[in-house]
Short mmCIF file of C-alpha atoms in Angstrom, two decimals:
data_model
loop_
_atom_site.label_atom_id
_atom_site.label_comp_id
_atom_site.label_asym_id
_atom_site.label_seq_id
_atom_site.Cartn_x
_atom_site.Cartn_y
_atom_site.Cartn_z
CA MET A 13 -3.55 -15.87 2.62
CA ARG A 14 -1.83 -19.16 2.36
CA LEU A 15 -0.18 -19.75 -0.87
CA VAL A 16 -0.73 -23.15 -1.30
CA GLN A 17 -4.29 -22.03 -1.52
CA HIS A 18 -3.94 -19.37 -3.80
CA PRO A 19 -1.00 -21.30 -6.29
CA GLU A 20 -2.45 -18.78 -9.35
CA SER A 21 -1.15 -15.61 -7.12
CA ILE A 22 2.51 -16.82 -7.89
CA ALA A 23 1.77 -17.65 -11.59
CA ALA A 24 0.38 -13.87 -12.02
CA TRP A 25 3.38 -12.46 -10.45
CA PRO A 26 5.50 -9.99 -12.56
CA ASP A 27 8.75 -11.52 -13.40
CA PRO A 28 11.92 -11.01 -10.85
CA THR A 29 15.07 -9.66 -12.03
CA PRO A 30 18.54 -9.22 -10.12
CA SER A 31 17.57 -5.12 -10.83
CA ASP A 32 14.28 -6.00 -9.26
CA PRO A 33 13.83 -8.89 -7.02
CA TRP A 34 11.28 -10.50 -5.29
CA ARG A 35 11.57 -9.08 -1.71
CA ILE A 36 10.71 -11.99 0.17
CA LEU A 37 10.27 -12.45 4.37
CA PHE A 38 11.50 -15.35 5.89
CA SER A 39 11.35 -16.57 9.48
CA GLY A 40 14.84 -15.75 10.93
CA CYS A 41 15.92 -19.52 11.92
CA LEU A 42 15.29 -19.92 7.93
CA ALA A 43 17.62 -17.34 6.89
CA GLY A 44 20.73 -18.14 8.93
CA LEU A 45 19.77 -16.14 11.94
CA GLN A 46 20.62 -18.03 15.52
CA CYS A 47 17.43 -16.91 16.89
CA GLY A 48 15.47 -20.03 18.24
CA VAL A 49 14.57 -20.88 22.02
CA ASN A 50 18.22 -22.58 22.42
CA GLY A 51 20.20 -19.83 20.46
CA THR A 52 20.96 -21.89 17.30
CA ASP A 53 18.68 -21.80 13.55
CA TYR A 54 17.69 -25.28 14.52
CA GLY A 55 19.52 -26.20 11.40
CA LEU A 56 16.75 -25.14 9.45
CA SER A 57 19.06 -22.11 6.79
CA GLU A 58 20.17 -24.98 4.92
CA GLY A 59 17.08 -25.90 3.18
CA LEU A 60 16.73 -22.52 1.72
CA ALA A 61 20.00 -21.43 1.61
CA GLU A 62 20.11 -21.63 -2.61
CA MET A 63 17.26 -19.89 -3.01
CA ILE A 64 17.97 -16.90 -0.74
CA ALA A 65 21.64 -16.11 -2.31
CA LEU A 66 19.51 -16.42 -6.23
CA PRO A 67 20.01 -12.95 -7.40
CA THR A 68 16.46 -12.28 -8.17
CA VAL A 69 15.89 -12.43 -4.25
CA HIS A 70 16.19 -9.42 -1.62
CA CYS A 71 16.00 -11.28 1.81
CA VAL A 72 14.59 -9.58 4.52
CA ARG A 73 14.60 -11.67 8.06
CA PHE A 74 13.26 -11.48 10.78
CA CYS A 75 12.28 -13.70 14.08
CA PRO A 76 9.20 -12.33 15.53
CA GLU A 77 9.94 -14.48 18.56
CA ASP A 78 13.44 -13.17 18.86
CA PHE A 79 11.97 -9.59 19.18
CA GLY A 80 9.25 -10.11 22.13
CA LEU A 81 11.06 -12.87 24.10
CA GLY A 82 14.32 -12.79 23.53
CA THR A 83 17.05 -15.48 22.34
CA PRO A 84 17.31 -17.45 23.97
CA ARG A 85 13.88 -18.35 25.68
CA SER A 86 11.54 -20.58 27.19
CA MET A 87 9.16 -22.39 24.64
CA PRO A 88 6.01 -20.70 23.12
CA ASP A 89 3.42 -22.70 22.33
CA LEU A 90 -0.34 -22.69 21.86
CA HIS A 91 -3.55 -23.08 23.68
CA GLY A 92 -7.04 -23.20 23.36
CA GLY A 93 -6.92 -21.79 19.30
CA ASP A 94 -4.58 -20.90 16.87
CA GLY A 95 -3.04 -17.72 15.65
CA PHE A 96 -5.95 -15.42 15.36
CA ASP A 97 -8.46 -17.27 17.88
CA ALA A 98 -5.02 -15.88 20.06
CA LEU A 99 -5.51 -12.22 18.24
CA ASP A 100 -8.69 -12.45 18.99
CA GLY A 101 -8.56 -12.74 22.96
CA LYS A 102 -9.87 -16.74 22.08
CA ALA A 103 -6.75 -18.33 22.81
CA ARG A 104 -2.78 -17.95 24.59
CA VAL A 105 0.63 -18.52 24.61
CA LEU A 106 2.46 -20.63 27.27
CA ASP A 107 5.87 -21.43 28.09
CA GLU A 108 6.45 -24.96 29.45
CA HIS A 109 6.14 -23.47 32.75
CA GLY A 110 3.11 -22.25 32.70
CA ASN A 111 3.82 -18.17 31.88
CA ASP A 112 1.86 -16.22 29.42
CA LEU A 113 3.27 -15.23 26.39
CA THR A 114 0.46 -13.68 24.81
CA ALA A 115 1.05 -10.07 25.04
CA GLN A 116 5.33 -10.34 23.95
CA MET A 117 3.78 -12.53 21.02
CA ILE A 118 1.64 -10.42 19.64
CA ALA A 119 4.04 -7.47 19.93
CA GLY A 120 6.44 -9.83 17.93
CA ALA A 121 4.21 -10.75 15.38
CA ASN A 122 2.85 -6.40 15.22
CA GLU A 123 6.84 -5.94 14.53
CA MET A 124 7.06 -8.77 11.93
CA LEU A 125 4.33 -6.52 9.43
CA ARG A 126 6.19 -3.33 10.33
CA VAL A 127 9.03 -4.68 8.89
CA ALA A 128 6.97 -6.39 6.37
CA GLN A 129 5.50 -3.14 5.24
CA ARG A 130 8.37 -1.13 5.29
CA GLU A 131 10.63 -3.70 3.51
CA ARG A 132 7.35 -4.01 0.85
CA VAL A 133 7.73 -7.83 0.69
CA ARG A 134 6.02 -9.59 -1.99
CA PHE A 135 5.62 -12.51 0.18
CA ALA A 136 6.97 -14.11 3.89
CA VAL A 137 8.41 -18.22 3.90
CA LEU A 138 7.46 -19.24 7.56
CA THR A 139 8.45 -22.12 9.83
CA ASP A 140 5.88 -24.11 10.26
CA ALA A 141 4.65 -25.47 13.68
CA SER A 142 6.26 -23.15 15.36
CA ALA A 143 3.41 -20.77 17.96
CA ALA A 144 4.21 -17.98 15.99
CA CYS A 145 5.26 -18.34 12.60
CA GLY A 146 2.98 -21.94 11.66
CA THR A 147 1.29 -21.62 8.66
CA GLN A 148 -0.23 -25.09 8.60
CA VAL A 149 0.68 -27.58 11.29
CA ILE A 150 0.77 -26.40 15.32
CA ASN A 151 1.53 -27.77 19.09
CA ASP A 152 -2.37 -27.57 20.52
CA GLY A 153 -0.84 -26.92 24.47
CA CYS A 154 2.67 -27.53 25.25
CA ARG A 155 4.71 -29.72 23.21
CA TYR A 156 6.35 -31.12 25.79
CA ASP A 157 3.22 -33.03 26.81
CA GLU A 158 2.17 -36.70 26.31
CA PRO A 159 0.94 -37.74 23.90
CA ARG A 160 1.91 -34.45 21.91
CA ARG A 161 -0.75 -32.93 20.28
CA ARG A 162 -0.50 -30.84 17.20
CA ARG A 163 -3.67 -29.07 15.12
CA ARG A 164 -3.90 -27.45 11.82
CA GLY A 165 -3.72 -24.35 11.83
CA VAL A 166 -1.79 -20.92 11.87
CA GLY A 167 0.64 -19.02 14.60
CA VAL A 168 0.55 -15.87 15.97
CA ALA A 169 2.56 -13.89 13.65
CA ALA A 170 1.36 -15.81 10.24
CA ALA A 171 -2.34 -14.78 11.03
CA THR A 172 -1.00 -11.14 11.42
CA LEU A 173 0.43 -11.21 8.61
CA VAL A 174 -2.04 -12.70 6.60
CA ARG A 175 -5.17 -10.26 8.11
CA ALA A 176 -2.66 -7.32 6.75
CA GLY A 177 -3.02 -8.86 3.35
CA VAL A 178 1.14 -10.65 3.53
CA PRO A 179 0.97 -13.86 1.72
CA VAL A 180 2.22 -16.86 3.52
CA VAL A 181 4.17 -20.22 3.07
CA ALA A 182 5.36 -22.84 5.27
CA GLN A 183 9.12 -24.18 4.50
CA ARG A 184 8.06 -27.27 4.11
CA ASP A 185 4.84 -26.85 1.25
CA HIS A 186 7.46 -28.09 -1.02
CA LEU A 187 5.20 -28.07 -4.17
CA THR A 188 4.35 -24.30 -3.62
CA ILE A 189 8.34 -23.11 -3.11
CA GLY A 190 9.11 -25.63 -5.88
CA LEU A 191 6.52 -23.31 -7.93
CA ILE A 192 8.05 -19.91 -6.01
CA ARG A 193 11.76 -21.28 -7.20
CA GLN A 194 10.97 -21.95 -10.60
CA ARG A 195 9.72 -18.55 -11.18
CA LEU A 196 12.96 -16.87 -9.24
CA ASP A 197 15.70 -19.16 -11.80
CA ALA A 198 14.07 -20.37 -14.97
CA ALA A 199 16.46 -23.22 -14.89
CA TYR A 200 15.55 -25.07 -11.65
CA GLN A 201 13.05 -28.06 -11.87
CA PRO A 202 10.67 -28.83 -9.46
CA ASP A 203 10.47 -32.16 -8.02
CA PRO A 204 7.38 -33.44 -9.46
CA ARG A 205 6.95 -35.74 -6.68
CA ALA A 206 6.39 -32.73 -4.06
CA VAL A 207 3.94 -32.33 -2.04
CA ASP A 208 2.79 -29.23 0.34
CA HIS A 209 2.52 -30.12 4.07
CA HIS A 210 -1.37 -30.30 4.40
CA HIS A 211 -1.28 -33.40 1.80
CA HIS A 212 1.78 -35.18 3.21
CA PRO A 213 0.07 -38.45 3.90
CA TRP A 214 0.98 -37.77 8.06
CA VAL A 215 -0.92 -34.99 8.11
CA LEU A 216 -3.86 -36.65 5.97
CA GLU A 217 -3.33 -39.34 8.68
CA HIS A 218 -3.47 -37.89 11.73
CA LEU A 219 -5.28 -34.24 10.99
CA PRO A 220 -8.09 -35.02 8.63
CA LEU A 221 -10.00 -31.95 7.54
CA LYS A 222 -13.21 -32.97 9.63
CA ASP A 223 -10.99 -32.17 13.01
CA ARG A 224 -10.24 -28.45 11.69
#
């Protein structure tokens, strides 16, 4: 499930402690791994660094694209559907050169699930807009094509986790991340203006629900 749709789940979880922290799976780039297509973390690790450093967090890091394709690599994007469609053989993952990367992306997604199950993670925080880890928005075809097209949907790894019962949330679902952070650190005060990404004005304007 996507945690943005089930915030009551967060309130129902037992309190984390330093001796029994929440085991959280993070997309590798969010947790500092230099695993992006260009061999960097895209500058994303700073956003969650304080949360990851909390004594109530046990961080599990994994990049399904690095596992399946290596780093650096060409840019994978979904064509013809989202991650669920790719798992069902109805969509493909292609790079900017037209190479079919679907099998490698599914292999990386399955390994991410294996790690999640082995580490007994409670949920996963994933990088949105990724063909692997997107949970809110993904590219609809190659992101380098003009005009760039986006759609609501999930990536291949996110779809694999959801189908196996591992809850997921995007790093830019700021409302839900704030609720999680408050459970991890009682002194933390969430931003009262925070919204999850599907309520962001840009998403509401450009990706209305009727287009799903």
